[in-house]
Coordinates of C-alpha atoms in Angstrom, one line a residue:
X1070 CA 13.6 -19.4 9.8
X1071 CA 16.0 -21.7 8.6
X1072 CA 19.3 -20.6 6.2
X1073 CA 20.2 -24.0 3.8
X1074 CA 23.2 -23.4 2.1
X1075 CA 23.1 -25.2 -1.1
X1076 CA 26.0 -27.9 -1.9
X1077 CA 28.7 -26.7 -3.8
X1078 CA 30.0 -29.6 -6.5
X1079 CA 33.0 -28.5 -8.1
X1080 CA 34.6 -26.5 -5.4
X1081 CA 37.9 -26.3 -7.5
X1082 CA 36.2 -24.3 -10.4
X1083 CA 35.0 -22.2 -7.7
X1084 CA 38.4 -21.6 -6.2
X1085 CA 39.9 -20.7 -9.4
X1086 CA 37.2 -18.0 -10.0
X1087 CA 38.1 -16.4 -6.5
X1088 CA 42.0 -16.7 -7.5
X1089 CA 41.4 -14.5 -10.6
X1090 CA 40.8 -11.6 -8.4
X1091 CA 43.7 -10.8 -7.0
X1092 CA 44.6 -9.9 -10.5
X1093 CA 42.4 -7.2 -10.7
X1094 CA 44.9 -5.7 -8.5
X1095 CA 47.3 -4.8 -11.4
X1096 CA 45.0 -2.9 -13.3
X1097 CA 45.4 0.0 -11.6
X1098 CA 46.9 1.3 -8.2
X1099 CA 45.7 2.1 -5.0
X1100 CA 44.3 -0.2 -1.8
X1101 CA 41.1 0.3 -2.8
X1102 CA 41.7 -1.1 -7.1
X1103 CA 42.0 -4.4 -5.2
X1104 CA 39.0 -5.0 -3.2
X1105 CA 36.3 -6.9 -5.6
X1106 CA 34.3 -4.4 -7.9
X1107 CA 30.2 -4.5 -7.2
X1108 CA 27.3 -2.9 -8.9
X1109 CA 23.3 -2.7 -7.7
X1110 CA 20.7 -2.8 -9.9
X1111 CA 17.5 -1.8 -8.2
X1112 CA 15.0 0.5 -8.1
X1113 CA 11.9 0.3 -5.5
X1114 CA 11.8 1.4 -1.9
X1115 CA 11.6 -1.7 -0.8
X1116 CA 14.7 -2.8 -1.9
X1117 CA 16.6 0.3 -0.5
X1118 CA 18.1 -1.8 2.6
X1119 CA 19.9 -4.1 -0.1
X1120 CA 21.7 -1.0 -1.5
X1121 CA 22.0 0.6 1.8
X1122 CA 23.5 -2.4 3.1
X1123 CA 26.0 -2.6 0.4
X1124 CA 26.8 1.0 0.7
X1125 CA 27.7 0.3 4.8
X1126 CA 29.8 -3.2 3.4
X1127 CA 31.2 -1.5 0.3
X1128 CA 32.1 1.5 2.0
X1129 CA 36.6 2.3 2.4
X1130 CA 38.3 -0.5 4.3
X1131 CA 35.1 -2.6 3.7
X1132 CA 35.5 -6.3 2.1
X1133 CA 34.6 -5.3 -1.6
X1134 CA 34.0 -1.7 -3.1
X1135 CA 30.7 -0.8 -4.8
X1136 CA 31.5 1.3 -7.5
X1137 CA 28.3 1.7 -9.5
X1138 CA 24.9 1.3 -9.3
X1139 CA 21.9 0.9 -11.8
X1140 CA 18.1 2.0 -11.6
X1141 CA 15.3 2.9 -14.0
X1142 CA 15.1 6.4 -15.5
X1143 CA 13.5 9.2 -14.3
X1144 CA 9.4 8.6 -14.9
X1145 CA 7.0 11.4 -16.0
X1146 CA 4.2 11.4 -13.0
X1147 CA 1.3 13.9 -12.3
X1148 CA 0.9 15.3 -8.9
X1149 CA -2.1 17.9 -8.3
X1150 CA -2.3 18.5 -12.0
X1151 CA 1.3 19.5 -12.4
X1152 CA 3.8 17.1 -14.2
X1153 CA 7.1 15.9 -13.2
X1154 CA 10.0 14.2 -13.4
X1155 CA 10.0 11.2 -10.4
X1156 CA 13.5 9.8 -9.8
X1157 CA 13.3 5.8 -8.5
X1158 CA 13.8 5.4 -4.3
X1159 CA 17.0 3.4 -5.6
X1160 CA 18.1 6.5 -7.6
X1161 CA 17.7 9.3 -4.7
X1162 CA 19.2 6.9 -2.0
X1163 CA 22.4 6.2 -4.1
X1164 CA 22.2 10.1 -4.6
X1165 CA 22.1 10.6 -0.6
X1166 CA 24.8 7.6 -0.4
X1167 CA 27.1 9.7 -3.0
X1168 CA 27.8 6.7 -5.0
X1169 CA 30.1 7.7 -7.9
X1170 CA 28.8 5.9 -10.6
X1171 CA 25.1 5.9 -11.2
X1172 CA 23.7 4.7 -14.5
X1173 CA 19.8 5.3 -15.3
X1174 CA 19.1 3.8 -19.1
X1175 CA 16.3 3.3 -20.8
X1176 CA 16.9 -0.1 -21.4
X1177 CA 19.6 -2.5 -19.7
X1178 CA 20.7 -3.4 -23.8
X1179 CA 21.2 0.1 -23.9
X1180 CA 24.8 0.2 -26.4
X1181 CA 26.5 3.1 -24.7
X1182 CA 25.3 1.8 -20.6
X1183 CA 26.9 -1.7 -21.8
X1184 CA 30.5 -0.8 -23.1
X1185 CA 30.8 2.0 -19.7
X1186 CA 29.9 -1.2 -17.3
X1187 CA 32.9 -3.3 -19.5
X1188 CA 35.0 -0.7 -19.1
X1189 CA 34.2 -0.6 -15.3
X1190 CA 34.8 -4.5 -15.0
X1191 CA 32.6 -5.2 -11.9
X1192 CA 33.7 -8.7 -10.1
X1193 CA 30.1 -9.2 -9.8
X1194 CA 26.4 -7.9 -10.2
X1195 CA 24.0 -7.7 -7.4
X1196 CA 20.3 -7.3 -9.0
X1197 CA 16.8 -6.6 -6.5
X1198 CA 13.6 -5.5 -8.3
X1199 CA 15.2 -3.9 -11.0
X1200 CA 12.6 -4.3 -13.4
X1201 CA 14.0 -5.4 -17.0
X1202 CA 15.5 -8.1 -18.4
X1203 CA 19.0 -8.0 -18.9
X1204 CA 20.4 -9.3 -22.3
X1205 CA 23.7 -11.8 -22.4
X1206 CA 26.2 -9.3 -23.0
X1207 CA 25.2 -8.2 -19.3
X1208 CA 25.1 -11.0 -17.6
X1209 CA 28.5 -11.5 -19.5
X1210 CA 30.4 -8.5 -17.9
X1211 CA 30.8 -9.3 -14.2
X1212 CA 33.5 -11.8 -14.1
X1213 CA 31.6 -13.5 -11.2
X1214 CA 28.2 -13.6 -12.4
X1215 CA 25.4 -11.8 -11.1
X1216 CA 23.4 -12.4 -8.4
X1217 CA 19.3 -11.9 -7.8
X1218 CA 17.7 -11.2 -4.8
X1219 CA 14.1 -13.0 -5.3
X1220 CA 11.4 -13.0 -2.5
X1221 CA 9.9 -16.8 -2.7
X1222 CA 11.5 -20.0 -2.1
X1223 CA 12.4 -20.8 -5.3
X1224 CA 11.4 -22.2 -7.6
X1225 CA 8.0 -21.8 -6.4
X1226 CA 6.8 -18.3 -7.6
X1227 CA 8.8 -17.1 -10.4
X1228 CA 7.7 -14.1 -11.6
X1229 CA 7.1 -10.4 -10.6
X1230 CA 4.2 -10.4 -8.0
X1231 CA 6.2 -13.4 -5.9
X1232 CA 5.0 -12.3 -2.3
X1233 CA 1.5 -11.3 -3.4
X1234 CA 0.6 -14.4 -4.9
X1235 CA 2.1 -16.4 -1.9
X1236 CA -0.1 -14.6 0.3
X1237 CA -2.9 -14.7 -1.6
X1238 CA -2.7 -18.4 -2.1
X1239 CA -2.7 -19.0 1.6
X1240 CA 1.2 -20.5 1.6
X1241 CA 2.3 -21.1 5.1
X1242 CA 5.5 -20.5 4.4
X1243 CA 7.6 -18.2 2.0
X1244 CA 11.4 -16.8 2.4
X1245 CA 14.3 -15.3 0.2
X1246 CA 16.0 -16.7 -2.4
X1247 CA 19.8 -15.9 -3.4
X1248 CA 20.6 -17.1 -7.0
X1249 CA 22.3 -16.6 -10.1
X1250 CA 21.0 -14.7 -12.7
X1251 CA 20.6 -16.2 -16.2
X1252 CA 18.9 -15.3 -19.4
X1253 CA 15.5 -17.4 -18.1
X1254 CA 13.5 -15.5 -15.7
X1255 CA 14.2 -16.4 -11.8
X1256 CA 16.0 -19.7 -13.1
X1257 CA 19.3 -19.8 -12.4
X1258 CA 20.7 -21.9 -10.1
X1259 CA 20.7 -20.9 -6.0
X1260 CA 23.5 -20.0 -3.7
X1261 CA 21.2 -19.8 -0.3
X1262 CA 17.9 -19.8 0.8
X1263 CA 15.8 -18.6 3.9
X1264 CA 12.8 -19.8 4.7
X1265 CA 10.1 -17.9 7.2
X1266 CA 6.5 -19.1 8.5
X1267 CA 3.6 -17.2 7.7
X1268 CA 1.0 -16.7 10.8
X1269 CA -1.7 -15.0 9.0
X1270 CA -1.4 -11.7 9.4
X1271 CA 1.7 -10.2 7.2
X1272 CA 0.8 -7.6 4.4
X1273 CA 2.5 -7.4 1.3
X1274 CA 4.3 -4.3 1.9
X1275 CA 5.6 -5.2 5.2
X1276 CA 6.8 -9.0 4.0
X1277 CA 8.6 -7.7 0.6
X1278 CA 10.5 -4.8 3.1
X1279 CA 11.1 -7.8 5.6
X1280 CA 12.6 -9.7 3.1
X1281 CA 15.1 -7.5 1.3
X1282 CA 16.4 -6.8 4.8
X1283 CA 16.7 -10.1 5.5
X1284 CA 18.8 -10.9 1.9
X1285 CA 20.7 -8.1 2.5
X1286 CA 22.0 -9.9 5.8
X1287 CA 22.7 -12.8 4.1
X1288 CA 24.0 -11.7 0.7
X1289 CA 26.4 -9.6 2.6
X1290 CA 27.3 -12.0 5.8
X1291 CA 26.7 -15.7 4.2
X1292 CA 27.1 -15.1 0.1
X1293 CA 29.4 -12.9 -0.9
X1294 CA 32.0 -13.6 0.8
X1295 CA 32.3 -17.5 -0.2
X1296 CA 31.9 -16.0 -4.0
X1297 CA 35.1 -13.8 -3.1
X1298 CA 37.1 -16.8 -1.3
X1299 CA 36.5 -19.0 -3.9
X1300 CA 33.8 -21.4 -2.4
X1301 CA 30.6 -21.1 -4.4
X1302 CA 30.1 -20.0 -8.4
X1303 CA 27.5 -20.5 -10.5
X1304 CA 28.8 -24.3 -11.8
X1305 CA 28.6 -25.2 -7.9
X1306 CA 25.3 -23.4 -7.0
X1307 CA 22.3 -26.0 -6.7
X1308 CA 19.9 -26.7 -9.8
X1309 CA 16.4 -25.7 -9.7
X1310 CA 13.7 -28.3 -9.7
X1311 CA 11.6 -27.2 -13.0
X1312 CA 8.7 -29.8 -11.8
X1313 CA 8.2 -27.9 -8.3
X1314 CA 7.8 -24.4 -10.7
X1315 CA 5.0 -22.1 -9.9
X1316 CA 4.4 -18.9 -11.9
X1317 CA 3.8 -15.2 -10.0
X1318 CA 2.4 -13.6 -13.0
X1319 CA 1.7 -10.1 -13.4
X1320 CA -1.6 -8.8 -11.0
X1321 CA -4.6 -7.4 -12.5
X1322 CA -6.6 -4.8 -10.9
X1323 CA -10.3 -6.9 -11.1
X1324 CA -8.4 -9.3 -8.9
X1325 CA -9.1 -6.8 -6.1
X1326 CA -12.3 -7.9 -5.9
X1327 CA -13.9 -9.6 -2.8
X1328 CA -17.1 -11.9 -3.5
X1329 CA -18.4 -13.2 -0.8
X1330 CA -20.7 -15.1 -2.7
X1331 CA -18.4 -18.2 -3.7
X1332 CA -15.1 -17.2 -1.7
X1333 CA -14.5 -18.3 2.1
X1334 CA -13.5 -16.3 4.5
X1335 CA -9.7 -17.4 4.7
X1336 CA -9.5 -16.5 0.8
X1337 CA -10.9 -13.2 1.3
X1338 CA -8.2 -12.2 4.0
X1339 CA -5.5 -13.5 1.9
X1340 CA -6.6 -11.1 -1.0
X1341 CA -6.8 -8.4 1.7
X1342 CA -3.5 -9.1 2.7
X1343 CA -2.0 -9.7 -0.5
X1344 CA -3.1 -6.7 -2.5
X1345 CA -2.5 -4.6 -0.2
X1346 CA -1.5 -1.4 -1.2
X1347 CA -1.8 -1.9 -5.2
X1348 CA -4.5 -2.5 -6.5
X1349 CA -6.0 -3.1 -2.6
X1350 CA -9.0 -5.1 -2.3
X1351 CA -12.4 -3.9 -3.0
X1352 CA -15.6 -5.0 -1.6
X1353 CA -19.2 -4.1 -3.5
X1354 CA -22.1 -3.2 -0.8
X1355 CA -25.3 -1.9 -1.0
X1356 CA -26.1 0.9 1.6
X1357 CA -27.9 3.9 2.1
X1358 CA -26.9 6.8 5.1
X1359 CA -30.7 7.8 5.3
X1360 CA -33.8 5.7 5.7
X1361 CA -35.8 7.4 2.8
X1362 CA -33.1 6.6 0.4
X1363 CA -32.5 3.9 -1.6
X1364 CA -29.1 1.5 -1.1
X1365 CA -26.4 2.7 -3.4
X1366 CA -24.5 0.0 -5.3
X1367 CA -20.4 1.1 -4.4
X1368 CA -17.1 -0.5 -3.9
X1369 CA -15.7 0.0 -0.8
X1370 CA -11.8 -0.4 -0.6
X1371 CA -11.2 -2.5 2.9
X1372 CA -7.7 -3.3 4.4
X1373 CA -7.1 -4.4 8.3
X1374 CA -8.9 -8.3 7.9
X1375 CA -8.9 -11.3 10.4
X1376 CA -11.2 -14.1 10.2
X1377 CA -13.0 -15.7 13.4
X1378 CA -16.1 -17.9 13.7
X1379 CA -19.3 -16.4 13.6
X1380 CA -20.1 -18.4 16.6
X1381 CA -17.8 -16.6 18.7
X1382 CA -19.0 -13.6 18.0
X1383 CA -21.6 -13.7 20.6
X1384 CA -23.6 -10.9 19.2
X1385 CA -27.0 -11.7 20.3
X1386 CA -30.3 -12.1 18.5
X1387 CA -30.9 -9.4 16.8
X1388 CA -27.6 -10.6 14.8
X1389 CA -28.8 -14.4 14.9
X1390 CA -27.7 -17.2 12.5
X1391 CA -31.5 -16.2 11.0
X1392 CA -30.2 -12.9 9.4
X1393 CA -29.5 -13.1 5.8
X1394 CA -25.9 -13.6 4.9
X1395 CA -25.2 -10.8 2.9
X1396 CA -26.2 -8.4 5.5
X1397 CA -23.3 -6.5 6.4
X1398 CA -22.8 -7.3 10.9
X1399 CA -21.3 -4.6 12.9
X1400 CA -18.7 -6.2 15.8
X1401 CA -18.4 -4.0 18.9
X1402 CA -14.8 -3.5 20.5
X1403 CA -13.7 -6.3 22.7
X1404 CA -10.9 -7.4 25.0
X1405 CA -8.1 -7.1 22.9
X1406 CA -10.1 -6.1 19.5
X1407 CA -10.9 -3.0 17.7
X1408 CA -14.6 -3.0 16.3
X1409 CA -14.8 -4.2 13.1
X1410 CA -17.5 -4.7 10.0
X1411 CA -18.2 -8.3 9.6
X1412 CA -18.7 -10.7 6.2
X1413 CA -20.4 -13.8 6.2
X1414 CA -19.5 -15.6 2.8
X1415 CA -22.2 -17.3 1.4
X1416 CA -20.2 -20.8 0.7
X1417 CA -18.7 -20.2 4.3
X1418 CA -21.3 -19.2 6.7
X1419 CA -19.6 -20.0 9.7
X1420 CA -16.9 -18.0 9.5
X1421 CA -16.9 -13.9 9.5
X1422 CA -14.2 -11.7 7.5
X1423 CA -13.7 -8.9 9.9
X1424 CA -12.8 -5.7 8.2
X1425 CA -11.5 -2.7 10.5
X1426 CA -10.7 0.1 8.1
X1427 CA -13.2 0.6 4.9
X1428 CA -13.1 3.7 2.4
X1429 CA -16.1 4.8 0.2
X1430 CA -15.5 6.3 -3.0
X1431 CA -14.9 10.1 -2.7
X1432 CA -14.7 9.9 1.0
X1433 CA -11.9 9.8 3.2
X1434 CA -11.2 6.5 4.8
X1435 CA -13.1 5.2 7.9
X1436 CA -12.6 2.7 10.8
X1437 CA -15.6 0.5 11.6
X1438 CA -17.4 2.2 14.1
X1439 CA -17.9 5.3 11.7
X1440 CA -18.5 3.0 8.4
X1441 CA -21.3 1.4 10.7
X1442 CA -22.9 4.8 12.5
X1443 CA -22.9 6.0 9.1
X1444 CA -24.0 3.2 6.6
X1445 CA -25.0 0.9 7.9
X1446 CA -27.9 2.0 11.1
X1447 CA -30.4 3.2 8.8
X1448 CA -30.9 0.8 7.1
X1449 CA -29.0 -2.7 7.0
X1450 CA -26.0 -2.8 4.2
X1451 CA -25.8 -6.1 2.0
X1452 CA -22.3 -7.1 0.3
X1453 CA -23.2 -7.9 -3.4
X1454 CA -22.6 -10.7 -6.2
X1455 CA -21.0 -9.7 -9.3
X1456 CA -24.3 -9.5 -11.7
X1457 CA -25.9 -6.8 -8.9
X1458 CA -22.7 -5.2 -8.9
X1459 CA -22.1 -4.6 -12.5
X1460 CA -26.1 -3.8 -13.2
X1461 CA -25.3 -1.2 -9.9
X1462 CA -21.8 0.3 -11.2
X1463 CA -23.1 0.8 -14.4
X1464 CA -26.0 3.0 -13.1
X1465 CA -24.0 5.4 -10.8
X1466 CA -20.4 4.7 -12.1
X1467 CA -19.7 3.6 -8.4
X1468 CA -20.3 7.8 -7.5
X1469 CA -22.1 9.2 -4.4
X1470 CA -24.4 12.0 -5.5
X1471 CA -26.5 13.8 -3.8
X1472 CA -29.9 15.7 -5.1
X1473 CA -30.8 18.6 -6.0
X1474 CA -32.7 21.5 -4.3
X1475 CA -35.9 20.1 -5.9
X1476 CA -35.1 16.3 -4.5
X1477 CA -34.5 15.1 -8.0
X1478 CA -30.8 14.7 -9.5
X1479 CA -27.8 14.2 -9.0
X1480 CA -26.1 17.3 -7.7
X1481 CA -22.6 16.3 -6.5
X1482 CA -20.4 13.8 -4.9
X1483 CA -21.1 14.4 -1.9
X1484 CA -23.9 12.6 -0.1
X1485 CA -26.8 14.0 1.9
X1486 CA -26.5 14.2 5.5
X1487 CA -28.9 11.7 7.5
X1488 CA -32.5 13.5 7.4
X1489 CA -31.8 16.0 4.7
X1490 CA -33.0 16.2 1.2

């Protein structure tokens, strides 16, 4: 990747910024009253490297102290039907970390939060997925400004989901944006970007972890310190371009759906591997585990995709261009390839989505060669278009049952071994 520092214009406003700190000095005594004053706010896992890397820079002797840090509240959340109190991963790492001052209000306007950060008088404000917007009189207390930690190049993908939607609009490049924060969402202007190619095969979760790590470098190695010095402020950061915006709106769970029926093959795998994790990908088949049985209509979650041409495949006639394209094609292992279940998209016949790990409602999670000895040898399984599907859901609620001891009704979830009534 590459780092671009962005120009700074009025370098003598910037200096004068810096200059102010050393009067911070006189407010109280001690080494450490001194050193620059930083908060975090954060709350995810993913962004636990920023604050951890902060902690390790922030620490005694470091550069700049980091006195306080900032996270969501505690969140009601059922686990095996007991209730409980969750904590954020920002909030137990700064716990581990024994920051001093950790603040957890329900809302960032919050009257009593506000006038304890004034009286704290942080230098400056380091935000990373903290999740709510922060009013003026915030972004007024830091004498520095506050600084966001945004994963996209700015200004393309403003917004919450910005590494899902890059992946799932097949960018081929993406990176991490340092900027001011101002009271328009992930539009101040920017102190330093990275920018990283994108081969095909990164996954949400992995890309957003990779790129808090990587800010957290920079922030720490490249940003802060020509904030501190004097070199860069908000008045010499670099203006976004508001005709190059894109929007990374908030992601809906039908988006999770795969239809083979007017997406390619490439889009497909860029859904897989941008919904990965929440709300995953899902793809509605037809199949049956026993010859006497009618196919089931069910959405199958799927991760694990890569896309080839059918014509490599080399999987001999019985799996011939001649087989309809919504019937499901099992890939043996190869040199250098896990088996896989394979999609032929009806507007893209020439290439195949391979799939390598599939889970079927209230069954545990598969790789192919089960899914296919299971599902799809007795009788062929058929991805489905979204008319079949609904008509399908709305018969079995997307539910395996089994039948009864007299061979009619559903009994349970659990379906009928192959040969058994």
């Amino acid at each position: 990747g590459r780092a671009v520092r962005k120009p700074c214009s009025r370098p003598a406003a910037a200096a004068a910024a810096g200059r102010a700190l050393t009067a911070r000095s006189a407010e109280g005594s001690g080494a450490g009253q001194s050193r620059p004053r930083v908060v975090f706010l954060g709350s995810p896992e993913c962004v636990c490297s920023v604050l951890e890397k902060l902690a390790e820079a922030g620490g005694a002797g470091g550069a700049f102290d980091l006195c306080g840090v900032v996270t969501q509240p505690p969140k009601n959340v059922t686990r095996k039907g007991k209730m409980s109190l969750e904590k954020t991963a920002i909030h137990r790492r700064a716990e581990e970390l024994g920051i001093r001052q950790l603040w957890t209000p329900e809302k960032a306007k919050d009257e009593q939060f506000l006038s304890e950060l004034e009286a704290l008088a942080p230098d400056i404000c380091i935000t990373a997925a903290y999740g709510q917007y922060l009013p003026k009189r915030f972004l007024a207390a830091p004498r520095l400004g506050t600084l966001n930690l945004h994963p996209s190049l700015l200004p393309r993908w403003r917004g919450a989901s910005p590494v899902q939607r890059a992946l799932v609009a097949g960018d081929v490049e993406t990176g991490i944006t340092i900027l001011y924060t101002v009271s328009k969402m992930d539009s101040g202007p920017i102190a330093l970007q990275r920018t990283i190619p994108l081969l095909g095969s990164e996954t949400s979760e992995h890309l957003l972890d990779y790129l808090f790590r990587l800010g957290a470098d920079l922030l720490v190695n490249d940003v802060l310190p020509t904030v501190f010095q004097g070199e860069l402020s908000q008045e010499t950061a670099t203006q976004q371009d508001e005709a190059l915006v894109t929007h990374a709106g908030l992601i809906a769970k039908s988006e999770g759906m795969l239809w083979p029926h007017n997406e390619t093959a490439l889009q497909m795998r860029d859904k897989v591997r941008g919904f990965f994790g929440w709300p995953g990908t899902t793809l509605p088949v037809a199949m049956s585990a026993a010859e006497e049985d009618a196919p089931v209509g069910l959405r199958v979650k799927v991760s694990e995709a890569e896309v080839v041409r059918f014509a490599d495949l080399q999987l001999g006639d019985s799996a011939g261009s001649d087989r309809p394209v919504e019937e499901l094609l099992y890939v043996p292992e190869r040199e250098g390839s896990f088996p896989a279940v394979g999609i032929r998209p009806a507007t893209d016949p020439d290439h195949v989505l391979l799939l390598r790990s599939l889970l079927v409602p209230s069954m545990p999670a598969t790789f192919a060669k089960a899914f296919h000895q299971k599902w799809m040898t007795a009788q062929p399984a058929r991805w489905m278009g979204p008319e079949e599907e609904a008509e399908s859901f709305a018969e079995t609620g997307g539910v395996l049952r089994s039948r009864n001891k007299d061979g009619d009704g559903p009994k349970s979830k659990k379906w009928p071994k192959k040969g058994k009534k």
